[in-house]
């Protein structure tokens, strides 16, 4: 059984819901600060998903700039096109991060958040990112390390099985720890790094931890690591913990700022 999550219509809609939480709104603000897409700039979002960041970028670059997105999932592209339908400075392509449909040195800036974890041929994707950026152009890349996802739990056996299953949902669940070196090998200089910590003490749909718990338990059940009922019981136990003050969820999202090195003479 393949372990990789596919962003079909249902998964795309759930991702969109979870990315509208205050936690991810704050993460996006942090990404925008590092990306600093000024007026008139051409900016690429690789794996643009539901288009939330694209909208922010389009606002920042203005009518003379360009916010371009690409995503492998047609469902995600449909959501993003709908979200950006009133904007004339947005273009969104369906395609793979390893084959970007733009010419060399087309973009001033590029961003990719929570995407390269899903790309098996990461060297090819980073080579493409390097190709479409102007020399000196900036890239901001964000990824989560699966080992940083923490839940307080009173059903430790189910929690352990869910935790063990989750890294299989993508090709590179521990990408942040190797990303700076991979960026260096792909022709970038890593000039800055940050970590964005999400910490929730309440189990509510307004918090990202709520969506992660549901996604992780559904995934573990699909992988046959727990039964559906065990997953539901674990989620219900988190809800009870929220009411008695015991709920705790935390995860780290790592951000790297890199610039494309100029060609050597
Ligand atoms: C977790 S979502 C993140 C979406 C968006 N970057 C954000 O942060 O709002 C991961 C996205 O990566 C896309 N994706 C996965 N593999 C891809 C690939 N090889 N090329 C382009 N997009 C890809 C998925 O379709 C999905 O939209």
Short mmCIF file of N, CA, C and O in Angstrom, two decimals, residues 114 117 142-146 148-149 172-176 251-254:
data_model
loop_
_atom_site.label_atom_id
_atom_site.label_comp_id
_atom_site.label_asym_id
_atom_site.label_seq_id
_atom_site.Cartn_x
_atom_site.Cartn_y
_atom_site.Cartn_z
N UNK A 114 5.65 23.67 3.02
CA UNK A 114 5.08 22.34 3.28
C UNK A 114 4.85 21.56 1.99
O UNK A 114 3.80 20.93 1.84
N UNK A 117 8.50 18.18 1.20
CA UNK A 117 8.38 16.91 1.92
C UNK A 117 7.73 15.83 1.04
O UNK A 117 7.93 14.64 1.23
N UNK A 142 9.76 26.32 3.69
CA UNK A 142 9.33 25.91 5.03
C UNK A 142 8.93 24.44 5.02
O UNK A 142 8.29 23.97 4.07
N UNK A 143 9.32 23.73 6.06
CA UNK A 143 8.96 22.31 6.18
C UNK A 143 8.84 21.94 7.65
O UNK A 143 9.48 22.56 8.51
N UNK A 144 8.02 20.94 7.91
CA UNK A 144 7.84 20.43 9.28
C UNK A 144 8.67 19.16 9.46
O UNK A 144 8.76 18.35 8.55
N UNK A 145 9.23 19.00 10.65
CA UNK A 145 9.91 17.75 10.99
C UNK A 145 8.93 16.91 11.81
O UNK A 145 8.45 17.36 12.86
N UNK A 146 8.64 15.70 11.32
CA UNK A 146 7.59 14.88 11.96
C UNK A 146 7.92 14.55 13.42
O UNK A 146 7.01 14.31 14.22
N UNK A 148 8.81 16.52 15.60
CA UNK A 148 8.45 17.63 16.50
C UNK A 148 6.95 17.69 16.79
O UNK A 148 6.49 18.60 17.49
N UNK A 149 6.19 16.73 16.26
CA UNK A 149 4.73 16.77 16.46
C UNK A 149 4.40 16.07 17.78
O UNK A 149 4.63 14.87 17.92
N UNK A 172 9.56 12.72 2.59
CA UNK A 172 10.67 13.19 3.44
C UNK A 172 10.14 13.84 4.72
O UNK A 172 10.11 15.07 4.83
N UNK A 173 9.70 13.00 5.68
CA UNK A 173 9.08 13.55 6.89
C UNK A 173 10.04 14.30 7.81
O UNK A 173 9.59 15.02 8.69
N UNK A 174 11.36 14.14 7.59
CA UNK A 174 12.34 14.81 8.48
C UNK A 174 13.18 15.80 7.66
O UNK A 174 14.35 16.04 7.97
N UNK A 175 12.57 16.37 6.63
CA UNK A 175 13.30 17.22 5.69
C UNK A 175 14.06 18.39 6.33
O UNK A 175 15.19 18.67 5.92
N UNK A 176 13.50 19.10 7.33
CA UNK A 176 14.20 20.31 7.80
C UNK A 176 15.65 20.06 8.19
O UNK A 176 16.52 20.89 7.93
N UNK A 251 4.01 21.65 17.42
CA UNK A 251 4.84 21.21 16.29
C UNK A 251 5.70 22.37 15.81
O UNK A 251 5.38 23.54 16.04
N UNK A 252 6.82 22.02 15.19
CA UNK A 252 7.76 23.04 14.69
C UNK A 252 7.75 23.06 13.16
O UNK A 252 7.89 22.01 12.52
N UNK A 253 7.66 24.27 12.62
CA UNK A 253 7.79 24.45 11.17
C UNK A 253 9.07 25.26 10.96
O UNK A 253 9.20 26.36 11.50
N UNK A 254 10.00 24.71 10.20
CA UNK A 254 11.32 25.33 10.02
C UNK A 254 11.35 26.11 8.71
O UNK A 254 10.89 25.61 7.67
#
